[in-house]
GROMACS .gro file of C-alpha atoms in nm:
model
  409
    1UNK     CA    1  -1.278  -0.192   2.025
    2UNK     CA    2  -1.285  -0.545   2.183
    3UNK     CA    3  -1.242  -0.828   1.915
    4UNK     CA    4  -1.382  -1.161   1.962
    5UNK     CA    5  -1.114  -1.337   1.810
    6UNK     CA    6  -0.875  -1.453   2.126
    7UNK     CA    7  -0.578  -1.259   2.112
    8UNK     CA    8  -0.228  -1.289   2.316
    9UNK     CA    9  -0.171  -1.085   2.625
   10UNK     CA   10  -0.093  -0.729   2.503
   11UNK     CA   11   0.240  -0.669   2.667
   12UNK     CA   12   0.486  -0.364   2.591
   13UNK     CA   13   0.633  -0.589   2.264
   14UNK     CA   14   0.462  -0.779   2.041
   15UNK     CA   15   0.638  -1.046   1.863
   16UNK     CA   16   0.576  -1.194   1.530
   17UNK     CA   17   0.500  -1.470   1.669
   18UNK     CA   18   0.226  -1.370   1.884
   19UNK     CA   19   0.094  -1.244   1.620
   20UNK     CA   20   0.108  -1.554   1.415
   21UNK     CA   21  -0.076  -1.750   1.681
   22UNK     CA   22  -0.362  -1.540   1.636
   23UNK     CA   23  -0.565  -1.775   1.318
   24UNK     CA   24  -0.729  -1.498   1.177
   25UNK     CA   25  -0.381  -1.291   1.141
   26UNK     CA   26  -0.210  -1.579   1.020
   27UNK     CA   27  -0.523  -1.641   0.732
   28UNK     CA   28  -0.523  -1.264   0.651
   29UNK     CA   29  -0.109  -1.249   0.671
   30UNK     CA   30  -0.116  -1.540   0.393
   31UNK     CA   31  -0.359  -1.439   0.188
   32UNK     CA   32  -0.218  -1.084   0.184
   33UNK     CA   33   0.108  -1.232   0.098
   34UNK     CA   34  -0.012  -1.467  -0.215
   35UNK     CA   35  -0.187  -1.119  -0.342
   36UNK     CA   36   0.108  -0.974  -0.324
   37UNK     CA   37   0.290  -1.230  -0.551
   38UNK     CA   38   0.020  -1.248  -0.773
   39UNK     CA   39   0.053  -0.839  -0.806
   40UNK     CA   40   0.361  -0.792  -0.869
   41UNK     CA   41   0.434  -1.021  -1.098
   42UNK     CA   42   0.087  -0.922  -1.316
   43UNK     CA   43   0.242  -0.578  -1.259
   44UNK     CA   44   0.564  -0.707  -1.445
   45UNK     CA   45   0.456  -0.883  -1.697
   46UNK     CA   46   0.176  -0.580  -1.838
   47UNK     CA   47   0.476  -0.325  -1.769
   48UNK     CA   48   0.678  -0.528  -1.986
   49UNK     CA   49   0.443  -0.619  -2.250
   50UNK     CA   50   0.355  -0.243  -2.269
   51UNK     CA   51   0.724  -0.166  -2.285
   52UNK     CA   52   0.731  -0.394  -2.595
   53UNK     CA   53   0.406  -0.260  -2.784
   54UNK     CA   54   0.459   0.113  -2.729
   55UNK     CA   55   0.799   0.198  -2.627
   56UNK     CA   56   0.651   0.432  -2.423
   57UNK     CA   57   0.804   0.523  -2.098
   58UNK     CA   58   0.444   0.673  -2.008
   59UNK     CA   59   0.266   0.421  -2.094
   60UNK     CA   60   0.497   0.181  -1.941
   61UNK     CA   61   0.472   0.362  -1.649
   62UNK     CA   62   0.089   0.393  -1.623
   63UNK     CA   63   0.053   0.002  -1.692
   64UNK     CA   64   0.233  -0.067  -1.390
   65UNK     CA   65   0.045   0.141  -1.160
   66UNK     CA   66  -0.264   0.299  -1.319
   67UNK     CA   67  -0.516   0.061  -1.134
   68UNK     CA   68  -0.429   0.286  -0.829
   69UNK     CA   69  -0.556   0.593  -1.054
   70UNK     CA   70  -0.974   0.377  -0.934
   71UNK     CA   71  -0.895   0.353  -0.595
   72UNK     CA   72  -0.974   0.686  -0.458
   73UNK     CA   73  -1.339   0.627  -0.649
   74UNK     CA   74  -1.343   0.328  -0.408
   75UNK     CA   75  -1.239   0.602  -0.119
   76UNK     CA   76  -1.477   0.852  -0.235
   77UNK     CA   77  -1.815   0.614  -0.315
   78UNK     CA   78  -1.883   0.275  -0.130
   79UNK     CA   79  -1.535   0.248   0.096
   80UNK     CA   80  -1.784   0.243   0.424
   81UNK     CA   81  -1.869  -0.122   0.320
   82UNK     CA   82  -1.508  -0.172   0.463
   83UNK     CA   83  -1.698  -0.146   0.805
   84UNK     CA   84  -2.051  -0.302   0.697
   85UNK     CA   85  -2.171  -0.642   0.929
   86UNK     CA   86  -2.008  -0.896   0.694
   87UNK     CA   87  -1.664  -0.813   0.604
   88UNK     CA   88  -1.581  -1.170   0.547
   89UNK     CA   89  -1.834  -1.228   0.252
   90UNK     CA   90  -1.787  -0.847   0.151
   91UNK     CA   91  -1.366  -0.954   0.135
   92UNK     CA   92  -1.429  -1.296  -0.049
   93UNK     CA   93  -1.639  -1.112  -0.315
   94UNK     CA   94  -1.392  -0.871  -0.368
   95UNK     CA   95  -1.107  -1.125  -0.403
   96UNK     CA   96  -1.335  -1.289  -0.665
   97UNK     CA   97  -1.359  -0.995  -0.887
   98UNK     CA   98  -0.937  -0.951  -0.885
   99UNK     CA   99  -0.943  -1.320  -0.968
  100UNK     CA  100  -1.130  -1.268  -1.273
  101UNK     CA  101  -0.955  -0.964  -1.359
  102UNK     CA  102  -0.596  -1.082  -1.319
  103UNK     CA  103  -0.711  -1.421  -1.565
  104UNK     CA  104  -0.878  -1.146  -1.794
  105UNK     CA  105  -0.570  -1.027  -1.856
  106UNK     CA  106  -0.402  -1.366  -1.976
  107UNK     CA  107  -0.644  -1.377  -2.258
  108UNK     CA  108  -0.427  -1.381  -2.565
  109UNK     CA  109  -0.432  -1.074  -2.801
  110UNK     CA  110  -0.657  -0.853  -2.556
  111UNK     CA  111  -0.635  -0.499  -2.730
  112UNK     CA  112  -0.434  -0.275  -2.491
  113UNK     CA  113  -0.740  -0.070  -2.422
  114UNK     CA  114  -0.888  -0.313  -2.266
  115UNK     CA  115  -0.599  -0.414  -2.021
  116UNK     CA  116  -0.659  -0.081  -1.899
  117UNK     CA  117  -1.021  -0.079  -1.858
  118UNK     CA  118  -0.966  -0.400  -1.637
  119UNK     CA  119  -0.664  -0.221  -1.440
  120UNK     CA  120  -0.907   0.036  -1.354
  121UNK     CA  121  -1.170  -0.208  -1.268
  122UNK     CA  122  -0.947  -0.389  -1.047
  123UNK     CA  123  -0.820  -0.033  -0.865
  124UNK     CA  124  -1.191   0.023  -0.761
  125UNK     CA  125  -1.269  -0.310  -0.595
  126UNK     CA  126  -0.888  -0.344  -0.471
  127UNK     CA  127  -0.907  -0.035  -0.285
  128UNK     CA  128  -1.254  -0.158  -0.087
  129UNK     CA  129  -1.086  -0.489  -0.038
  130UNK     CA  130  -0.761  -0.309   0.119
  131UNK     CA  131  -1.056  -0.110   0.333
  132UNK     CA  132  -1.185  -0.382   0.446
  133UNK     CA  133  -0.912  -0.627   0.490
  134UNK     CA  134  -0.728  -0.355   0.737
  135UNK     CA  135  -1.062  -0.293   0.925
  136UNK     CA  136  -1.057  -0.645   1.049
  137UNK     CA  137  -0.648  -0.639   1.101
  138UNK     CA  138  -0.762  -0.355   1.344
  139UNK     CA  139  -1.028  -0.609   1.540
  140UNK     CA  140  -0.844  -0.970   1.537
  141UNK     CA  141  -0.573  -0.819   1.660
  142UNK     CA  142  -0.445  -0.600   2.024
  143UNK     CA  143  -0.409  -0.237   1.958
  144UNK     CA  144  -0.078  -0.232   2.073
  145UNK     CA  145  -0.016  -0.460   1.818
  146UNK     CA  146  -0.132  -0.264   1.570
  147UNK     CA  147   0.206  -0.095   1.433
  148UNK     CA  148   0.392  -0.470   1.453
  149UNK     CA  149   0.121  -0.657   1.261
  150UNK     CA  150   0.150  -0.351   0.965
  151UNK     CA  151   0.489  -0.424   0.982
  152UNK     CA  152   0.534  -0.741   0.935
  153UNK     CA  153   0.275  -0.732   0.648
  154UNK     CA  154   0.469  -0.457   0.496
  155UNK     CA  155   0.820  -0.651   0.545
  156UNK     CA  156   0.630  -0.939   0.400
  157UNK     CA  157   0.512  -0.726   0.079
  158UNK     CA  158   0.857  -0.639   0.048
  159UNK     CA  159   1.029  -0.990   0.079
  160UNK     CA  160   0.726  -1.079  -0.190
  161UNK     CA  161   0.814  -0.851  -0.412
  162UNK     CA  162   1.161  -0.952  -0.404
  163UNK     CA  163   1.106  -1.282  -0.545
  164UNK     CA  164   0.817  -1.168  -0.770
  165UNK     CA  165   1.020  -0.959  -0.925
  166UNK     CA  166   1.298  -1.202  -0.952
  167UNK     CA  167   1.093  -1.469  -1.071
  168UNK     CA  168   0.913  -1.260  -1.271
  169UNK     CA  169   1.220  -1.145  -1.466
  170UNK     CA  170   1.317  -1.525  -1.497
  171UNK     CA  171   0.966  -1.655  -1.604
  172UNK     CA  172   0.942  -1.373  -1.873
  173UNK     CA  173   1.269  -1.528  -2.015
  174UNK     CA  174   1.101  -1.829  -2.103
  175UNK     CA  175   0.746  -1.747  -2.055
  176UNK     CA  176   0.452  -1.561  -2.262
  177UNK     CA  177   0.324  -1.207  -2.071
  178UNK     CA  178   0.004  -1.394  -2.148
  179UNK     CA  179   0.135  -1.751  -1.892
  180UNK     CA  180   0.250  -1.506  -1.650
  181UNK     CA  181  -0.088  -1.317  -1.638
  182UNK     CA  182  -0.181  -1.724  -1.552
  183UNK     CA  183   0.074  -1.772  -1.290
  184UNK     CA  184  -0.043  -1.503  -1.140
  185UNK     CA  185  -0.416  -1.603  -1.180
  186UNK     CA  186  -0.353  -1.921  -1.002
  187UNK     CA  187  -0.163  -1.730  -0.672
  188UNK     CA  188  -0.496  -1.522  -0.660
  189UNK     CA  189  -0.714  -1.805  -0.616
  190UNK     CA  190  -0.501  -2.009  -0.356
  191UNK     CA  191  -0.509  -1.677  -0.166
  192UNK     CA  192  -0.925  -1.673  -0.193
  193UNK     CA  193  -0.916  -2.003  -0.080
  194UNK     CA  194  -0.689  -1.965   0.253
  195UNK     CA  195  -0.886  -1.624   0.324
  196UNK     CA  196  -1.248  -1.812   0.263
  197UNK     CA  197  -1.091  -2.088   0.494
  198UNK     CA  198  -0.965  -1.894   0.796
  199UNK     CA  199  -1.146  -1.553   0.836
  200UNK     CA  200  -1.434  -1.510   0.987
  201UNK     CA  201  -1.704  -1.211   1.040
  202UNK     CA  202  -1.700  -0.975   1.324
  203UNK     CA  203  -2.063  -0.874   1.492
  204UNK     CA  204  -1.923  -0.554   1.634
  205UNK     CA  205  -1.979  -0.353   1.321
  206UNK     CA  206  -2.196  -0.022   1.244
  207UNK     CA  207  -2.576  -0.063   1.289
  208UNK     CA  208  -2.672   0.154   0.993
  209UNK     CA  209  -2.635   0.013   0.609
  210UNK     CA  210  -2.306   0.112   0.422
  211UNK     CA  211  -2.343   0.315   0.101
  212UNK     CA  212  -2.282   0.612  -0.066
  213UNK     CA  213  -2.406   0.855   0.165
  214UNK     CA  214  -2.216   0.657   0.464
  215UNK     CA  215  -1.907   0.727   0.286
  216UNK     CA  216  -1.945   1.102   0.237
  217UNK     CA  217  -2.044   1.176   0.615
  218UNK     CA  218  -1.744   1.019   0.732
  219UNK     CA  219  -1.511   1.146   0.480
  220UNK     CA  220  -1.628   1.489   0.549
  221UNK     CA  221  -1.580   1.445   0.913
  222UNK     CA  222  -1.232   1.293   0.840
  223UNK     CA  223  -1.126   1.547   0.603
  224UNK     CA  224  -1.220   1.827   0.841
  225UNK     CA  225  -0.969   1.731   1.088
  226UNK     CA  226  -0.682   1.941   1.061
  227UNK     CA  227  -0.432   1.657   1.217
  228UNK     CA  228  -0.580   1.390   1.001
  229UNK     CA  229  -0.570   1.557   0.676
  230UNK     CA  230  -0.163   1.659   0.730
  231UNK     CA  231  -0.124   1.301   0.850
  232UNK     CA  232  -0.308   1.201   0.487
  233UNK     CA  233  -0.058   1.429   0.319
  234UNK     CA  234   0.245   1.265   0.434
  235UNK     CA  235   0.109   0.962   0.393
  236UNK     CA  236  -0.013   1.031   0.013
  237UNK     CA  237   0.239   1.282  -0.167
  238UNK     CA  238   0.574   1.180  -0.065
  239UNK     CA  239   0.555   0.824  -0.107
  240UNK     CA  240   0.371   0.853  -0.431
  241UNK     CA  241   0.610   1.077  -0.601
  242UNK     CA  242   0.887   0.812  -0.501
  243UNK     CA  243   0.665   0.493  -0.703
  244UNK     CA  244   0.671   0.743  -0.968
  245UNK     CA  245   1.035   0.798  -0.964
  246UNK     CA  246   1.019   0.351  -0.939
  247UNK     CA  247   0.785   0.377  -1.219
  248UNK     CA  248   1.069   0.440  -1.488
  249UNK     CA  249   1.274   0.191  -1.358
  250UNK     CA  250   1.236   0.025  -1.706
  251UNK     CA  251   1.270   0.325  -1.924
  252UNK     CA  252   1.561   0.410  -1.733
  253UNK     CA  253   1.778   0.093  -1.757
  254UNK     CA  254   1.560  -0.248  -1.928
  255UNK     CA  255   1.838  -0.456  -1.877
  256UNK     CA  256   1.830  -0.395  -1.481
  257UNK     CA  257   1.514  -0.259  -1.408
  258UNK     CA  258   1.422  -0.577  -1.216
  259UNK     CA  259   1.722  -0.529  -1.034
  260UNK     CA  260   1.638  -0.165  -0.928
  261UNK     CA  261   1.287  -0.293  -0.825
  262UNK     CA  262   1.438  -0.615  -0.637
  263UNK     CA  263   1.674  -0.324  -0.460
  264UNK     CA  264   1.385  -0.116  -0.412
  265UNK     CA  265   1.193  -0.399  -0.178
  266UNK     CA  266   1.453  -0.569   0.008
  267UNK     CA  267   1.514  -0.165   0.176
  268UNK     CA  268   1.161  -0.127   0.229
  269UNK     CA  269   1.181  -0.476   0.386
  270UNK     CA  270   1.469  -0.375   0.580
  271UNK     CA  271   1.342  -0.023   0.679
  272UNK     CA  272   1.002  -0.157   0.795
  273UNK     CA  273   1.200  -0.479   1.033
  274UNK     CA  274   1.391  -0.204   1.210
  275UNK     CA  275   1.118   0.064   1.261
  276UNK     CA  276   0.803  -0.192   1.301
  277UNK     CA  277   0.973  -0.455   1.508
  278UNK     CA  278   1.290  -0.290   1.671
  279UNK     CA  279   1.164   0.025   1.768
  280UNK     CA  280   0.976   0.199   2.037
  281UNK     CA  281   0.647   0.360   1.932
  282UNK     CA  282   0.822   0.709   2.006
  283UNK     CA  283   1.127   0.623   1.853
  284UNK     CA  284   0.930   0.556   1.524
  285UNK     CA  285   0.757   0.897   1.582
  286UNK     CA  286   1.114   1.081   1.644
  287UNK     CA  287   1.263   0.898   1.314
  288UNK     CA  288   0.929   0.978   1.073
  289UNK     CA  289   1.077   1.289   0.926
  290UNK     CA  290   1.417   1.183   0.858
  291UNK     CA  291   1.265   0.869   0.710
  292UNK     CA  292   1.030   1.072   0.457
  293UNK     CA  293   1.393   1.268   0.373
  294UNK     CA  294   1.519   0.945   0.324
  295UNK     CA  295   1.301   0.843   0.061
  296UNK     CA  296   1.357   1.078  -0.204
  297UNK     CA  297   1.693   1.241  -0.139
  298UNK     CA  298   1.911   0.889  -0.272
  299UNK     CA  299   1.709   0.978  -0.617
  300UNK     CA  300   1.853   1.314  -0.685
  301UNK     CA  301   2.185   1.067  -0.803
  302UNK     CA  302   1.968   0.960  -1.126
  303UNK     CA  303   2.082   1.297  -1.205
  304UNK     CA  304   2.424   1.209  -1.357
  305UNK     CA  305   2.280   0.876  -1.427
  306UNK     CA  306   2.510   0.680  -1.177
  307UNK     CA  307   2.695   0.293  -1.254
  308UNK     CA  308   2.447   0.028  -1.161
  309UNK     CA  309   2.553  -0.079  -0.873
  310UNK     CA  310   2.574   0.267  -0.687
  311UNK     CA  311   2.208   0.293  -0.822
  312UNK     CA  312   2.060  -0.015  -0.691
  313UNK     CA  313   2.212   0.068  -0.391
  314UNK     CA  314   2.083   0.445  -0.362
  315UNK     CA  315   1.725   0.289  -0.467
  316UNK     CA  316   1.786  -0.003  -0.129
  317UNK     CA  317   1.830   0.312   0.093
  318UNK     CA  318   1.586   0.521  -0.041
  319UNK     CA  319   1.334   0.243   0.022
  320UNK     CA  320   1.405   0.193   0.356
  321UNK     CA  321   1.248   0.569   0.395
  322UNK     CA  322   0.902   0.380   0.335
  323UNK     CA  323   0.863   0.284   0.672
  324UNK     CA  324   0.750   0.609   0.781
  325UNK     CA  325   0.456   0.509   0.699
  326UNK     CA  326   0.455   0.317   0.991
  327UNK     CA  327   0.437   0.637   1.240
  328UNK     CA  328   0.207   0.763   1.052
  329UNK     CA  329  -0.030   0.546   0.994
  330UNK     CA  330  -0.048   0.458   1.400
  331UNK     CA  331  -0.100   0.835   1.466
  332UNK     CA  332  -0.405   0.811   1.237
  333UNK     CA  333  -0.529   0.521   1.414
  334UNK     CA  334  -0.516   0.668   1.758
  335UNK     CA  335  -0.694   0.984   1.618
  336UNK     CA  336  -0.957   0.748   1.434
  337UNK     CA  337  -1.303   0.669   1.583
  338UNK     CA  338  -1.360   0.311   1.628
  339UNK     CA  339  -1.632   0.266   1.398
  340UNK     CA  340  -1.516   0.344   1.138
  341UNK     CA  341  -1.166   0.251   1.099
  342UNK     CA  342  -1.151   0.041   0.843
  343UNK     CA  343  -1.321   0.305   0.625
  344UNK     CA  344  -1.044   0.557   0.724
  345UNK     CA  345  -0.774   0.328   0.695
  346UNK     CA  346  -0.905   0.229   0.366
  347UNK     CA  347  -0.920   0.586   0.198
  348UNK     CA  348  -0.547   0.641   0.379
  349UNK     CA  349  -0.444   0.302   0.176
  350UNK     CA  350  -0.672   0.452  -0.158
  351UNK     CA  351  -0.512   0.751  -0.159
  352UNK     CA  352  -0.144   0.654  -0.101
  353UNK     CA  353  -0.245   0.412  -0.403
  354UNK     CA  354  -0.394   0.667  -0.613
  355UNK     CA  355  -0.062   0.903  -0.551
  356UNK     CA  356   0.096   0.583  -0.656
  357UNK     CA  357  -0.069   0.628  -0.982
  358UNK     CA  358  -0.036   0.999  -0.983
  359UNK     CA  359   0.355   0.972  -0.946
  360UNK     CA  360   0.376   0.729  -1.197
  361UNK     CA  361   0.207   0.963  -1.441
  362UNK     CA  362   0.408   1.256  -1.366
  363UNK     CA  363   0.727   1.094  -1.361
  364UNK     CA  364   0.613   0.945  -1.726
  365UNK     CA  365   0.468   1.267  -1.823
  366UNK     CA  366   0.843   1.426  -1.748
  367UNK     CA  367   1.055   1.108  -1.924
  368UNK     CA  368   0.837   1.183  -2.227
  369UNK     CA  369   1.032   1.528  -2.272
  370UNK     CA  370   1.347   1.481  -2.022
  371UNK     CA  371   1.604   1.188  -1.937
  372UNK     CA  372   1.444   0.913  -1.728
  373UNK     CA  373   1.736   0.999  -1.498
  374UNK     CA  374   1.643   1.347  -1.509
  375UNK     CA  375   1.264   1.283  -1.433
  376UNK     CA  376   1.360   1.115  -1.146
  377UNK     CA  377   1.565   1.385  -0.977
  378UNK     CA  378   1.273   1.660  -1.080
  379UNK     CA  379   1.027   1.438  -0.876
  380UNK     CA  380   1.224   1.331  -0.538
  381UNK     CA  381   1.297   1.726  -0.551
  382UNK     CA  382   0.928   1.790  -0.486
  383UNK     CA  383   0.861   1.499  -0.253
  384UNK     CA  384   1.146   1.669  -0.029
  385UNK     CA  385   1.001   2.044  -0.078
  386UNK     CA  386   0.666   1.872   0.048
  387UNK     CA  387   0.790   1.680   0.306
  388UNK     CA  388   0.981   1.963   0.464
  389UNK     CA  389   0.746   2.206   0.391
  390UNK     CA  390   0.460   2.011   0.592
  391UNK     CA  391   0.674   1.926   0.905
  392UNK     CA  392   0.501   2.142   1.133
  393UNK     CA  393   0.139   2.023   1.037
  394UNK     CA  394   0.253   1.661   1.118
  395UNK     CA  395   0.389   1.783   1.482
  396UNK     CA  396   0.045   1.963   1.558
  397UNK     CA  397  -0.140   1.638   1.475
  398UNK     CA  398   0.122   1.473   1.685
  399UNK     CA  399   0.023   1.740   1.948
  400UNK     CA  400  -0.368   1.623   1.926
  401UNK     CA  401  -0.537   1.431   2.213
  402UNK     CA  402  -0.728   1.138   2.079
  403UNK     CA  403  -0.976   1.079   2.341
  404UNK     CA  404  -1.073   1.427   2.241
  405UNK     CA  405  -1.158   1.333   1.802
  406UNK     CA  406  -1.328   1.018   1.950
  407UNK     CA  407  -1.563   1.216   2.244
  408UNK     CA  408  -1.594   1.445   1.923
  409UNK     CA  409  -1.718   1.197   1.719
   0.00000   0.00000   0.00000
């Protein structure tokens, strides 16, 4: 699909700084990365306050993730509003309703109940922002660009998290939960205001009305492709049992959890440089399954519950393995209608968040009766059994001619 946004000359490499001379990128790259702040260190501070309250490593757990529990009722109700005639407005709204949940949550003495009623809140209208955010990532910029643009975003998320993480430990030293929640609050809106300021709509959009029934038809259609819905798999299930195995990060070890989590992004940061920017678009495809093994196999050393340091740095390497989402993801684009891709890219990002959630539960569901350690090692254990045991579904939808799905559609 054409965009009307001027774009560089699509060439066989796209730089990062092509991309950045592209305005629209540049306002979406910023704004995405001020979310990201604002996230993570939101996601911090309730972990920890939860931590504090309960003691509960599944509780903990499920604070830190469970708004990604509501985004697959974003994926599964009104996500075709991700392709609707006014993403811009539809994008701004959206980014107003996570900045009045994230300074919800620094109301002092909010019941705990609550906190979760507004994490779920926040999961629904997160995952239709995500939706529609990556539906006009798809149109401002080339489509060979595609896979470099989600890379740098992703190294960005990771370099984010890093110092969110870092700072967030710091802050929480000297700092309320409750002035982090405000911190946080205040990234939120600076990142409505660049994305009010420098995005714009698209007219190329569908001519009929988003909604519920919208949503359905092209879920149905997308869920009865055979190479879409293993490409959803391994997109979903492995990385989600991994967050799970990050989820008891604090259970495991208090004292360093920030560390593991710091760890944890600077390899996903590192993984997603070298596949996103360094490699070719088949060399991504050849590495996606030992990338996927990558990600879980480091875990199964929680087992004997290792010295910090080796942990940190089996939780760095295991992180790289989430660039294979990279692969992936551009498969599922090629195979994707035009459309309607920011619908289908936002149910791929709703479910991998709602397996987020799922992970996290499991893994605190398991650390309620075993070791954290041992939880750990029972759930990379199953995200390897999946990931093997769907390698040959991925190479069939590898095998799939996309000018085919699209004459199709």
């Amino acid at each position: 699909m054409p965009s009307d946004t001027p774009a560089p000359t699509e060439r066989a490499t796209t730089t990062y700084r092509d991309l950045l001379r592209i305005s629209e990128f540049t306002g979406l790259y910023v704004s995405f990365t001020l979310t990201v702040a604002a996230t993570t260190l939101s996601g911090f501070a309730l972990g920890t306050l939860v931590n504090h309250q309960t003691g509960s490593p599944f509780l903990t757990a499920v604070s830190m993730y469970g708004a990604t529990f509501a985004a697959v009722l974003g994926a599964l109700t009104l996500m075709s509003v991700a392709d609707g005639r006014r993403p811009r407005r539809t994008v701004v709204a959206l980014q107003c309703v996570s900045l009045a949940g994230v300074a919800a949550q620094a109301i002092p003495g909010l019941p705990l109940a609550a906190r979760f009623v507004l994490l779920l809140v926040l999961g629904f209208f997160q995952s239709l922002d995500t939706g529609t955010r990556l539906g006009l990532l798809a149109e401002v910029v080339p489509h060979s660009a595609y896979a470099p643009a989600r890379s740098l975003m992703n190294i960005t998320s990771g370099g984010t998290a890093i110092l969110g993480y870092a700072i967030g430990a710091v802050l929480l030293r000297h700092l309320s939960p409750g002035q982090v929640f405000v911190v946080a609050a205040v990234l939120t809106g600076l990142g409505l205001a660049v994305l009010a300021g420098t995005v714009r709509d698209h007219s190329i959009r569908l001519t009929r009305r988003p909604g519920l029934r919208r949503t359905w038809q092209t879920n149905a259609a997308l869920f009865s492709h055979p190479g879409q819905r293993a490409l959803l798999l391994n997109l979903w299930v492995p990385n989600g049992l991994i967050v799970g195995c990050e989820a008891l990060f604090i259970s495991y070890d208090p004292d360093h959890a920030g560390a593991f989590l710091a760890a944890g992004s600077a390899g996903m940061l590192l993984g997603d440089l070298t596949v996103g920017r360094l490699l070719s678009a088949e060399r991504r495809r050849r590495c996606a399954f030992a990338l996927r093994l990558l990600l879980a196999v480091p875990y199964l050393l929680f087992a004997v519950h290792p010295p910090v340091l080796l942990a940190a740095v089996a939780v760095f390497a295991a992180s790289a393995g989430f660039a294979a989402t990279l692969p992936l993801q551009e498969r599922l684009l090629e195979l994707t209608p035009d459309p309607v891709r920011g619908q289908v890219q936002g149910v791929e990002s709703a479910g991998r968040m709602t397996w987020q959630g799922i992970g996290a539960a499991i893994a605190g569901g398991l650390a309620q009766h075993l070791a954290p350690g041992a939880a750990m090692t029972v759930v990379a254990t199953v995200s390897v059994i999946v990931t093997v045991a769907s390698r040959p579904l991925v190479a069939r939808a590898r095998a799939i001619d996309p000018d085919g799905i699209r004459a199709a559609s």
